[in-house]
Coordinates of C-alpha atoms and ligand atoms in Angstrom, one line a residue:
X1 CA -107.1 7.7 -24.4
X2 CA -104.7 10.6 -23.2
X3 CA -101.7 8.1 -23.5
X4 CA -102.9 4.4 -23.5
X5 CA -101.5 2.2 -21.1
X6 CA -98.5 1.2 -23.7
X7 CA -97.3 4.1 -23.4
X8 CA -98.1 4.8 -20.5
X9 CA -96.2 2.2 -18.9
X10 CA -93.0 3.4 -20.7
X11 CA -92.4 6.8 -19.1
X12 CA -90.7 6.5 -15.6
X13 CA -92.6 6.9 -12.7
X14 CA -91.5 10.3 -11.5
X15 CA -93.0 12.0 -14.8
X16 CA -96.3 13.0 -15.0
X17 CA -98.3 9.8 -15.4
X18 CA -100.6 9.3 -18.1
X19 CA -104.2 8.2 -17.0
X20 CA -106.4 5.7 -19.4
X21 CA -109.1 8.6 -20.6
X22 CA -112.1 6.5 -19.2
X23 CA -113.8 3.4 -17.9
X24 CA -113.7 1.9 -21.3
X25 CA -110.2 2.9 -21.9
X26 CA -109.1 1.2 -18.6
X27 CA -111.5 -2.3 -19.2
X28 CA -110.1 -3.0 -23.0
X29 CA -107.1 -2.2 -21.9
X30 CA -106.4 -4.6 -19.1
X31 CA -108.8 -7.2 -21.4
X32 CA -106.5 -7.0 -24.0
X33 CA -103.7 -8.1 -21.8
X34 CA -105.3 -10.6 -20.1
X35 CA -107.0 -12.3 -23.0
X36 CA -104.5 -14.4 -24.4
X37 CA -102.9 -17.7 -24.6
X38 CA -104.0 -18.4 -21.2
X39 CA -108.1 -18.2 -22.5
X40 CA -107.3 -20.1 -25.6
X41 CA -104.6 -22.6 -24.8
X42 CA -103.6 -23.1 -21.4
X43 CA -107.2 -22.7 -20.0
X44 CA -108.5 -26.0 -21.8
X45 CA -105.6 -28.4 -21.5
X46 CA -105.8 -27.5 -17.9
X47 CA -109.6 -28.4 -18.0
X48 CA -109.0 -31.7 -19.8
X49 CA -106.4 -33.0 -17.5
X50 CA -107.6 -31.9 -14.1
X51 CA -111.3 -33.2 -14.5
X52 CA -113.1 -30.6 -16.6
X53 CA -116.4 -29.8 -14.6
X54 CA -114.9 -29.7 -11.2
X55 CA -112.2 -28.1 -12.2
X56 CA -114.5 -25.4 -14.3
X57 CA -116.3 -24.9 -10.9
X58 CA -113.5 -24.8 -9.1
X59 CA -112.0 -22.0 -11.2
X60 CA -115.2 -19.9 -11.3
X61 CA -115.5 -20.3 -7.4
X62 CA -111.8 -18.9 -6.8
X63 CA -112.3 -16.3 -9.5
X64 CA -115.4 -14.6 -8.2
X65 CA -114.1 -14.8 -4.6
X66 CA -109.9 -14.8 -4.2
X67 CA -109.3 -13.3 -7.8
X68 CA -112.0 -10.8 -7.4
X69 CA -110.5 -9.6 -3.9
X70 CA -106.9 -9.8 -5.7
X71 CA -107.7 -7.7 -8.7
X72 CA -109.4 -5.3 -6.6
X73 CA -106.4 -4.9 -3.6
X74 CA -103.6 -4.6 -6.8
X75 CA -105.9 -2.4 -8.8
X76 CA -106.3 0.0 -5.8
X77 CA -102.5 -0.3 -4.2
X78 CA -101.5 0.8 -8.1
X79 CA -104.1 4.1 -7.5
X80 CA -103.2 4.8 -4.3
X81 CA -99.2 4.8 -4.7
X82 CA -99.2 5.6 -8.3
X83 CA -96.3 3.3 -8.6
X84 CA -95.8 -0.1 -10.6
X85 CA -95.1 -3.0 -8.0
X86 CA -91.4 -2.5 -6.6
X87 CA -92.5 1.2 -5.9
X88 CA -95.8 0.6 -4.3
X89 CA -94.2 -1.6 -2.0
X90 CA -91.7 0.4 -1.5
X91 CA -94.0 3.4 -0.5
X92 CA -94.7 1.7 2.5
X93 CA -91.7 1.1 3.7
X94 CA -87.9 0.6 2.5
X95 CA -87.3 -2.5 4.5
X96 CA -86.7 -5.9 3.2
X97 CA -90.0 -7.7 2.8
X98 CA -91.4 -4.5 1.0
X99 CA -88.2 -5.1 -1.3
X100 CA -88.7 -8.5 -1.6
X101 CA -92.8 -8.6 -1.8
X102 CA -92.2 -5.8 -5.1
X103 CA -89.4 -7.6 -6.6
X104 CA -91.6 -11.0 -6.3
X105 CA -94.2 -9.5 -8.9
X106 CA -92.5 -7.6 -10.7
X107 CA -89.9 -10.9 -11.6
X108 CA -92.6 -13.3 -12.5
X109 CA -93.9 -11.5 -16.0
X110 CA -89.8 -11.6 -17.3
X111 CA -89.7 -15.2 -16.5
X112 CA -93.4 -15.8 -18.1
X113 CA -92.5 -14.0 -21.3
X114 CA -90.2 -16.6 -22.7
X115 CA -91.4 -19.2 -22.3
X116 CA -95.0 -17.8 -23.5
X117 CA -93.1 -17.1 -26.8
X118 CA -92.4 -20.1 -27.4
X119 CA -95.9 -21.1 -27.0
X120 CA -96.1 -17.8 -29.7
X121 CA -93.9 -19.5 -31.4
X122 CA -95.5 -22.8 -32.0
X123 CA -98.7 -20.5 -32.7
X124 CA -96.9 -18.8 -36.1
X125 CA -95.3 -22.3 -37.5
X126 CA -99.0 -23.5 -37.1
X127 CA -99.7 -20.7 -39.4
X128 CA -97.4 -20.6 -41.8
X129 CA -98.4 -24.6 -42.4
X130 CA -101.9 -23.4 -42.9
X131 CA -100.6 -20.8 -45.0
X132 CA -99.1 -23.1 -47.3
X133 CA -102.3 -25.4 -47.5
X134 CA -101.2 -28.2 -44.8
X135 CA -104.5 -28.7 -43.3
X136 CA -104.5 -32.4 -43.3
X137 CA -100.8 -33.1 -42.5
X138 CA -101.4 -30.6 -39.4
X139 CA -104.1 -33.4 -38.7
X140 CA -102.1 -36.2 -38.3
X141 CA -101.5 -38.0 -34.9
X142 CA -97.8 -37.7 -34.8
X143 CA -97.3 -34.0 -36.3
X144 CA -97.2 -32.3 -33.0
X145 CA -94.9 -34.5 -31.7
X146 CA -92.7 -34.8 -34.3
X147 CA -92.3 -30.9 -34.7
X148 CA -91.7 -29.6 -30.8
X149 CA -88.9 -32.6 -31.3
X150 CA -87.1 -31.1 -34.0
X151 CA -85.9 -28.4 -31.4
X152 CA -83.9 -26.0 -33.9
X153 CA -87.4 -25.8 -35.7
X154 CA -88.9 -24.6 -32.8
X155 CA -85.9 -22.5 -31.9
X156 CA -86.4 -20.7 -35.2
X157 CA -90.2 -20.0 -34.9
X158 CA -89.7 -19.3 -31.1
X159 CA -87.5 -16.3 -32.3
X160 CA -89.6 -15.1 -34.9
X161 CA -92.1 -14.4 -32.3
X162 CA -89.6 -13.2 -29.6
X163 CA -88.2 -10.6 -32.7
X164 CA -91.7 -9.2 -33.1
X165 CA -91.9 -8.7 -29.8
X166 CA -88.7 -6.9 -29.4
X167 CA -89.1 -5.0 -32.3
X168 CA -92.6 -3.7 -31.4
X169 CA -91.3 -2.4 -27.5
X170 CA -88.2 -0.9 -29.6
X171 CA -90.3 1.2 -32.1
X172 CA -93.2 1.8 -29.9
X173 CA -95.8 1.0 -31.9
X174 CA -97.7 -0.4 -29.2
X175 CA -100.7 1.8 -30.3
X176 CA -100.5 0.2 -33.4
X177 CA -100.7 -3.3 -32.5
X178 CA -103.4 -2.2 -29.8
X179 CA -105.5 -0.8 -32.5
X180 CA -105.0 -3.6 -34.5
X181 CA -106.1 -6.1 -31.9
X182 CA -109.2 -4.3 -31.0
X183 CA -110.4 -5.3 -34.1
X184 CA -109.3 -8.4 -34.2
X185 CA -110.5 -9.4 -30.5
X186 CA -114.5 -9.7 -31.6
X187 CA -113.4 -11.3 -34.5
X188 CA -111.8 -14.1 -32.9
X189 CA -114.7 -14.4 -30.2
X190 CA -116.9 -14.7 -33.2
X191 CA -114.7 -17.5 -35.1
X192 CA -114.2 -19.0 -31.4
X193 CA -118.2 -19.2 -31.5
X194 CA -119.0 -20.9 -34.9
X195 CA -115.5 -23.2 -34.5
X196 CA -117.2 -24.2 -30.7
X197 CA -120.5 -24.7 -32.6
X198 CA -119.0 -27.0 -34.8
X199 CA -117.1 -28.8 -32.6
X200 CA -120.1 -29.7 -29.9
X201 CA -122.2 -30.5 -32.9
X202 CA -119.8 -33.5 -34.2
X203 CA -120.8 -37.0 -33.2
X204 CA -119.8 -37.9 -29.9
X205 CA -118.6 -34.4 -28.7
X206 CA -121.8 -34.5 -26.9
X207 CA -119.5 -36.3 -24.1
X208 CA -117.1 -34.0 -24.0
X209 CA -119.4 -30.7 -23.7
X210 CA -120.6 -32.6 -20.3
X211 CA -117.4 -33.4 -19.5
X212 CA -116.2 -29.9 -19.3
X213 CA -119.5 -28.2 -18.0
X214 CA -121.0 -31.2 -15.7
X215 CA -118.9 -31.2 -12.3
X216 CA -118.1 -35.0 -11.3
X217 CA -116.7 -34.8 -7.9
X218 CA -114.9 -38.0 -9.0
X219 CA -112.4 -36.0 -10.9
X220 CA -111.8 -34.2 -7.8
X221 CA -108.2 -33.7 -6.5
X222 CA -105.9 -30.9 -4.7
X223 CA -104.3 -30.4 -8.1
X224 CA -107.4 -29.0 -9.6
X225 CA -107.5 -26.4 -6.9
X226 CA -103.9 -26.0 -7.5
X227 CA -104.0 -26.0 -11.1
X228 CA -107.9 -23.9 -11.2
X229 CA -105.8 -21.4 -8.5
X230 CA -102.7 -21.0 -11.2
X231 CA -104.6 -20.6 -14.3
X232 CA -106.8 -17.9 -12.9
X233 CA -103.5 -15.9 -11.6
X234 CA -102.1 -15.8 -15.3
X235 CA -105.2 -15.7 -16.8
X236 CA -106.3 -12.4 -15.2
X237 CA -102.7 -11.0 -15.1
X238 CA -103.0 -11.4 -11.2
X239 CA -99.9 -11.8 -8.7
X240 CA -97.8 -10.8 -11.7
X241 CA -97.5 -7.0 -10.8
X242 CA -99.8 -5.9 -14.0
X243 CA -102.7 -4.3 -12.2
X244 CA -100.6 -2.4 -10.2
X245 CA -99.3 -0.5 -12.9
X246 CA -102.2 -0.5 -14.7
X247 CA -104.1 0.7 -11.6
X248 CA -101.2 3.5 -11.5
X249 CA -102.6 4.6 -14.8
X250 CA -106.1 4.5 -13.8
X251 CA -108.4 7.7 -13.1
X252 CA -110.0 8.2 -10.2
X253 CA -113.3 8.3 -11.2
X254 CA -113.5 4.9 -12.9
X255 CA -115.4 2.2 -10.1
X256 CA -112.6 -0.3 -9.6
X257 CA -115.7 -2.5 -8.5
X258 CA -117.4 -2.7 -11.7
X259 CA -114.2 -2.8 -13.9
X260 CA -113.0 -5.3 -12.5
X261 CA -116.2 -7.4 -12.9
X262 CA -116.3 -6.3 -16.7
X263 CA -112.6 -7.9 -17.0
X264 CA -113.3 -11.0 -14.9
X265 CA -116.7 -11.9 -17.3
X266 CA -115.0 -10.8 -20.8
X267 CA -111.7 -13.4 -19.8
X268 CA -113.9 -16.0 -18.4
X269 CA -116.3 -15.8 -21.1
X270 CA -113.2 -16.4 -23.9
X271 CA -111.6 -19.0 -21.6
X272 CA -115.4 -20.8 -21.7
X273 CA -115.7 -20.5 -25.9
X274 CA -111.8 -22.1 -26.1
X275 CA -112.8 -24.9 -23.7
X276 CA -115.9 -26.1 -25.8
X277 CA -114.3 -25.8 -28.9
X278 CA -111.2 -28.0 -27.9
X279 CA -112.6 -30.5 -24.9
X280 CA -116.0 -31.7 -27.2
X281 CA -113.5 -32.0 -30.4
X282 CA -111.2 -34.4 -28.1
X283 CA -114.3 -37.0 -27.5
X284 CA -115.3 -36.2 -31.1
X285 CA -111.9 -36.8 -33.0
X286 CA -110.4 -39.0 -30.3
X287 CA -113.2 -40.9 -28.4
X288 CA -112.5 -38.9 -25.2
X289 CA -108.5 -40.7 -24.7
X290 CA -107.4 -40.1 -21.8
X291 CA -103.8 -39.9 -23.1
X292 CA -105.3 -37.0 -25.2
X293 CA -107.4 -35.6 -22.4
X294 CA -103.5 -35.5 -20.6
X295 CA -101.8 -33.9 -23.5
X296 CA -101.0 -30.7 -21.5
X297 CA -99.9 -27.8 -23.2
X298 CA -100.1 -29.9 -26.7
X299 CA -103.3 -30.4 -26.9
X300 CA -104.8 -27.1 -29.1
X301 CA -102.0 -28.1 -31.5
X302 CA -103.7 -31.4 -31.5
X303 CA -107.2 -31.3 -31.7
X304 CA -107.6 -27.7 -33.1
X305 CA -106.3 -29.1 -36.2
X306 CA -108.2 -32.0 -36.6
X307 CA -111.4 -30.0 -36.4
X308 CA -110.3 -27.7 -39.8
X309 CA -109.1 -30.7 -41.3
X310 CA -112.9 -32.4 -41.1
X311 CA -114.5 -29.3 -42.0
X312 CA -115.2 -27.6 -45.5
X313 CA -113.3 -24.3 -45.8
X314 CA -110.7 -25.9 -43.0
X315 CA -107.9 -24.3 -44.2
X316 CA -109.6 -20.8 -44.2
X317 CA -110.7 -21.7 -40.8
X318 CA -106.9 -22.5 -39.9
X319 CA -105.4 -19.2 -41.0
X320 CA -108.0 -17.2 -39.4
X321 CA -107.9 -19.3 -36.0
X322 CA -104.1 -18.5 -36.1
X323 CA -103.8 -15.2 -37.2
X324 CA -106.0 -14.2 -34.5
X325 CA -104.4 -16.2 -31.3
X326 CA -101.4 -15.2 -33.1
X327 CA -102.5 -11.4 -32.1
X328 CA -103.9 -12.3 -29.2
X329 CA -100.6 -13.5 -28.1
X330 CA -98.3 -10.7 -29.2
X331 CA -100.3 -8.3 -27.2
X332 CA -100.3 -10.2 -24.2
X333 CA -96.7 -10.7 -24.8
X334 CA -95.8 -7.6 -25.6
X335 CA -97.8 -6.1 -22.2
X336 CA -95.8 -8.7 -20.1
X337 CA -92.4 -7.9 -21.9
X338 CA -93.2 -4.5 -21.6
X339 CA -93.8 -4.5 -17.8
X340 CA -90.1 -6.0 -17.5
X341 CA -88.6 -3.4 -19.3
X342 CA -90.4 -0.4 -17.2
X343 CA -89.3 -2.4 -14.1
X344 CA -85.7 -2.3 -15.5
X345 CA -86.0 1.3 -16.6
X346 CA -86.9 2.5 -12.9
X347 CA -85.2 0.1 -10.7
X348 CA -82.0 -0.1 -12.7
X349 CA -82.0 3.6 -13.7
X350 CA -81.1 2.5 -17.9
X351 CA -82.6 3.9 -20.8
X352 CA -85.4 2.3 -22.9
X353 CA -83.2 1.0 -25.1
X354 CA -80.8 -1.3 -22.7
X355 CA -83.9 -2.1 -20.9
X356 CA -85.4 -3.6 -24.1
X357 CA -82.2 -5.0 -24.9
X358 CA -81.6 -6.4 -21.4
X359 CA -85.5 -7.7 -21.9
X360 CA -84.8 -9.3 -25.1
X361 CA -81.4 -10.8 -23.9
X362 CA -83.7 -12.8 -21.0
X363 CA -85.8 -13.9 -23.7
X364 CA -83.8 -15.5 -25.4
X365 CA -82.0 -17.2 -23.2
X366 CA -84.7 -18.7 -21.1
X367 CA -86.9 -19.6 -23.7
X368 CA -84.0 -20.5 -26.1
X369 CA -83.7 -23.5 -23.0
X370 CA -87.5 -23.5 -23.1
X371 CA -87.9 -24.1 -27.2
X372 CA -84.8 -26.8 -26.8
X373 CA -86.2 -29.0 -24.1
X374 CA -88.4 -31.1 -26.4
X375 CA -85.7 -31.4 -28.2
X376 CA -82.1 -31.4 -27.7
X377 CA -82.2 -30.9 -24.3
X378 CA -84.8 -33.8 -23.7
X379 CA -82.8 -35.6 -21.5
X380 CA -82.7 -32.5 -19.0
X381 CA -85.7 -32.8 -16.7
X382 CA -86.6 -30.8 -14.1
X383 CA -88.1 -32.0 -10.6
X384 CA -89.7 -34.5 -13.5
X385 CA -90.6 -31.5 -16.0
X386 CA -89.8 -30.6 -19.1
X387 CA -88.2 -26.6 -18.9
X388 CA -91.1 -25.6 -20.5
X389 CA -93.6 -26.9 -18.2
X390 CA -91.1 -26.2 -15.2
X391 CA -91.2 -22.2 -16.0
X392 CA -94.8 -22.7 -15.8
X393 CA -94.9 -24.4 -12.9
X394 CA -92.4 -22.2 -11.1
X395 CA -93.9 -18.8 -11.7
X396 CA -97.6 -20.2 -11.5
X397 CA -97.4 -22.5 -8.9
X398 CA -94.7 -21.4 -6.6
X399 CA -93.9 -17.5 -7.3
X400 CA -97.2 -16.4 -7.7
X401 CA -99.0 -17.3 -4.8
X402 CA -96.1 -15.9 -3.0
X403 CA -97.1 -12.6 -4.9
X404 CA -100.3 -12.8 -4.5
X405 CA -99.6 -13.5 0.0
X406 CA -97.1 -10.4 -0.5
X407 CA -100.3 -8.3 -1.8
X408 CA -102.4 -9.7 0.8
X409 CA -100.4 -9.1 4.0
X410 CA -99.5 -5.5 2.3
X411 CA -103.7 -4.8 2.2
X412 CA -104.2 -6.1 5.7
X413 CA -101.1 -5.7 7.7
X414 CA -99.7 -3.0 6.4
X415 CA -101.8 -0.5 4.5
X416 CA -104.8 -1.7 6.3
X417 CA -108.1 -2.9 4.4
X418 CA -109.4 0.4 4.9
X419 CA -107.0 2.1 2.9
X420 CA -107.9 0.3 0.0
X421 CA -111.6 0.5 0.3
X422 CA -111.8 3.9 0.6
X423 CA -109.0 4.1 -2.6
X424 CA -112.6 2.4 -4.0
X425 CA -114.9 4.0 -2.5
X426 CA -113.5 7.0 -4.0
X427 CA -115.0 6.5 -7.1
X428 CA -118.2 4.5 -6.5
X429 CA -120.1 2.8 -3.5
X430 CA -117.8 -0.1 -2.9
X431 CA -120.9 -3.4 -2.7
X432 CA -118.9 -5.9 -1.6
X433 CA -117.1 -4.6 1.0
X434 CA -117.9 -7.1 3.6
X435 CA -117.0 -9.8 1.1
X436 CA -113.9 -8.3 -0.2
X437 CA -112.4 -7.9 3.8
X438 CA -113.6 -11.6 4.8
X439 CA -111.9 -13.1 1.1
X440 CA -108.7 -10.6 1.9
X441 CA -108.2 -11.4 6.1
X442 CA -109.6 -15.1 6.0
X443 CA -110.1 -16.9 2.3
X444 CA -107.1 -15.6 0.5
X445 CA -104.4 -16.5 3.2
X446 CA -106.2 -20.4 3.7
X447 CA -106.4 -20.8 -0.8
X448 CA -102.3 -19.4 -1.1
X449 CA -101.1 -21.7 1.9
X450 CA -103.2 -24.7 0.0
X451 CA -101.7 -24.0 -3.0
X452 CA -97.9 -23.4 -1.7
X453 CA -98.2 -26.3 0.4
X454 CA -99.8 -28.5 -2.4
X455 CA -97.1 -27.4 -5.2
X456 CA -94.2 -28.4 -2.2
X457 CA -95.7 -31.8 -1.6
X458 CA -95.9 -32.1 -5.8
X459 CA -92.4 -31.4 -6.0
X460 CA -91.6 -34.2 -3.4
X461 CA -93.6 -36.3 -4.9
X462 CA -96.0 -37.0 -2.4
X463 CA -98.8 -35.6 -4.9
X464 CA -98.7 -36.0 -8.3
X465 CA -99.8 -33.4 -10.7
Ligands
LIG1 N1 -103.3 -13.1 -19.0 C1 -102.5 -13.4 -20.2 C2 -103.1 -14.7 -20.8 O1 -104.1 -15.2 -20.4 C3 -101.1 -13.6 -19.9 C4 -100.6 -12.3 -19.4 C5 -100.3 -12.1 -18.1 C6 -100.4 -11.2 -20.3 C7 -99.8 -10.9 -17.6 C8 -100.0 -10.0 -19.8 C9 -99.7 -9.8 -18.5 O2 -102.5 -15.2 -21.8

């Protein structure tokens, strides 16, 4: 690459930009930051709780149809303006909603980052237990519990990751940990494949593999569009303001159309291998509970660990496991941090340096609250959530598809769908054209109102999540 996208994304706009160097350049690069914890640990807790099949179809439905369309309007906007979200916006006009409709996306990654490290967080204690040999205390019932309730512990570990994060953007060794993670990537999708072969092959998982892959309308509820709708915005670092930058970096002879299917299959694929290693191993270890099929974001911290501690070589198994979601999480985290911090750099005209700083200091503070609320800050709940899971809801549920209608009425009302497909067409024949204009004018307006109105009614309580 003549300037990867990390470092890419640090020089301000006006410079001259730095392009990916090819088609492969642009795919890993945008892989890498959307594989992450999303794939391995928010995807299947979000399976298990809201009905695993239907909600499996659900999410591959919306993905191939309103994500597609998504990546492919954010991907081209980025081209067309060269600008990261607040300046493509702003290229079309200086008014209020193009403010507002920039500032939307680019907000969302700096309030995902902290609390994503304290997910990171949880990831390196799990480690440094494995590390030490713990494989069967890691195994126990009430381990999980007992350590996200001793909130200074998690405080600790929750800044261990935050610091690595910080002092990677402050070094800028972003290549580094890029290179790095390349490697590592097929490694953990091979582990990911022998730890899922294991896990569907123990007694009883049978259950759980058709639980996850066998759609029982049943299960069916608004929340697993809701949820499905979420996951596949953070998963594919959609709505977030991401792909506009990274589309900002991208040459113009690299077919948005293909790229983005090459992303969409790689995520989905990962996302897949996570959910049949962790859903069959919840029937196999816990007879399919429901409590445990409910365990929301706990639940790789809970069945993960029983699987290495049944297996020969478990502890191995463990530190590998770890290590690699460990990097798959700093990069991802790093790529979202780093977004804030170019978004500070323009907007707010600072150096690198405060930006980071300014960065780090959100970081800490909202994922300090984040890291606390299992623990001393139990008693605060918010609209019934933990902090934790109400930063999660908040940027996934509610900002997001605001983002993503933003994006939407940008493509048709204001740049005009035609803009955008010849942005594609500059590059390749653009296949799905007719698709992409019915999913932007009629399917991606009806699935954001569904989900706005649906995350409303949950906070009132006339749905539950
Ligand atoms: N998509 C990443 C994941 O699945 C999260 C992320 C979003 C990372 C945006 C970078 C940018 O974990």
């Amino acid at each position: 690459m003549t300037g990867d996208k990390s470092s890419a994304t640090s020089q301000h706009m006006d410079k001259r930009r730095s392009t990916f160097s090819g088609k492969l350049g642009y795919v890993l690069a945008v892989a890498g930051s959307a594989v992450g914890l999303g794939n391995i640990w928010r995807f299947p807790y979000l399976a298990a709780k809201y009905g695993g099949g239907i909600f499996l179809l659900t999410y591959l439905i919306l993905m191939l149809t309103f994500g597609y369309a998504l990546i492919v309007s954010e991907t081209a906007l980025g081209r067309m303006t060269k600008r990261s979200p607040v300046g493509a916006f702003q290229t079309f006009g200086k008014k209020m909603p193009f403010k507002f409709g920039g500032w939307v996306n680019a907000v969302i990654p700096m309030l995902i980052v902290p609390y994503y490290s304290v997910i990171g967080g949880w990831v390196i204690k799990y480690l440094s237990e494995y590390l030490r040999g713990n494989t069967q205390i890691l195994a126990r019932d009430d381990y999980f519990t007992g350590f996200i309730s001793d909130g200074f512990g998690v405080e600790l570990w929750f800044l261990a990751f935050s610091l690595i994060v910080v002092v990677v953007l402050f070094a800028g060794v972003k290549h580094g940990v890029e290179r790095v993670s390349k490697v590592m990537m097929p490694l953990l999708v091979i582990l990911a494949v022998f730890v899922a072969g294991y896990s569907m092959t123990r007694p009883g998982a049978l259950e759980g593999v058709k639980y996850f892959l066998i759609p029982n309308f049943e299960n069916f509820s608004w929340m697993t569009v809701v949820a499905a709708m979420g996951q596949m915005f953070y998963s594919l670092s959609i709505a977030m303001g991401i792909l506009y930058t990274y589309g900002s970096y991208m040459k113009k002879d690299v077919d948005i159309e293909k790229s983005t299917t090459q992303v969409e299959i790689f995520d989905t694929a990962i996302a897949m291998l996570a959910g049949l290693m962790i859903i069959p191993a919840v029937f196999a270890f816990s007879g399919g509970d429901p409590d445990t099929l409910q365990a929301g974001p706990s639940l790789m911290f809970i069945t993960i660990p029983k699987v290495f501690a049944s297996m020969g070589f478990g502890t191995g198994a463990g530190i590998m496991f770890f290590l690699l979601v460990l990097l798959a999480a700093l990069t991802s985290a790093i790529s979202l941090a780093e977004s804030g911090v170019s978004t500070f750099e323009d907007q707010l005209g600072i150096g690198r340096h405060k930006a980071t700083i300014l960065m780090g200091v959100i970081m800490i503070l909202f994922g300090s609250a984040s890291a606390l609320g299992f623990g001393v800050l139990d008693f605060v709940s918010v609209l019934g959530m933990s902090i934790l899971d109400f930063f999660d809801f908040l940027t996934n549920s509610l900002m997001m598809p605001i983002a993503a209608l933003a994006t939407c009425l940008l493509v048709t009302h204001v740049a005009g769908l035609n803009r955008v497909i010849e942005e594609v067409e500059q590059s390749s024949e653009f296949k799905r054209k007719k698709l992409y204009c019915f999913f932007m004018k009629y399917l991606a307006p009806i699935c954001i109102v569904i989900i706005l109105l649906s995350s409303i009614a949950n906070v009132f309580g006339w749905i539950t999540m």
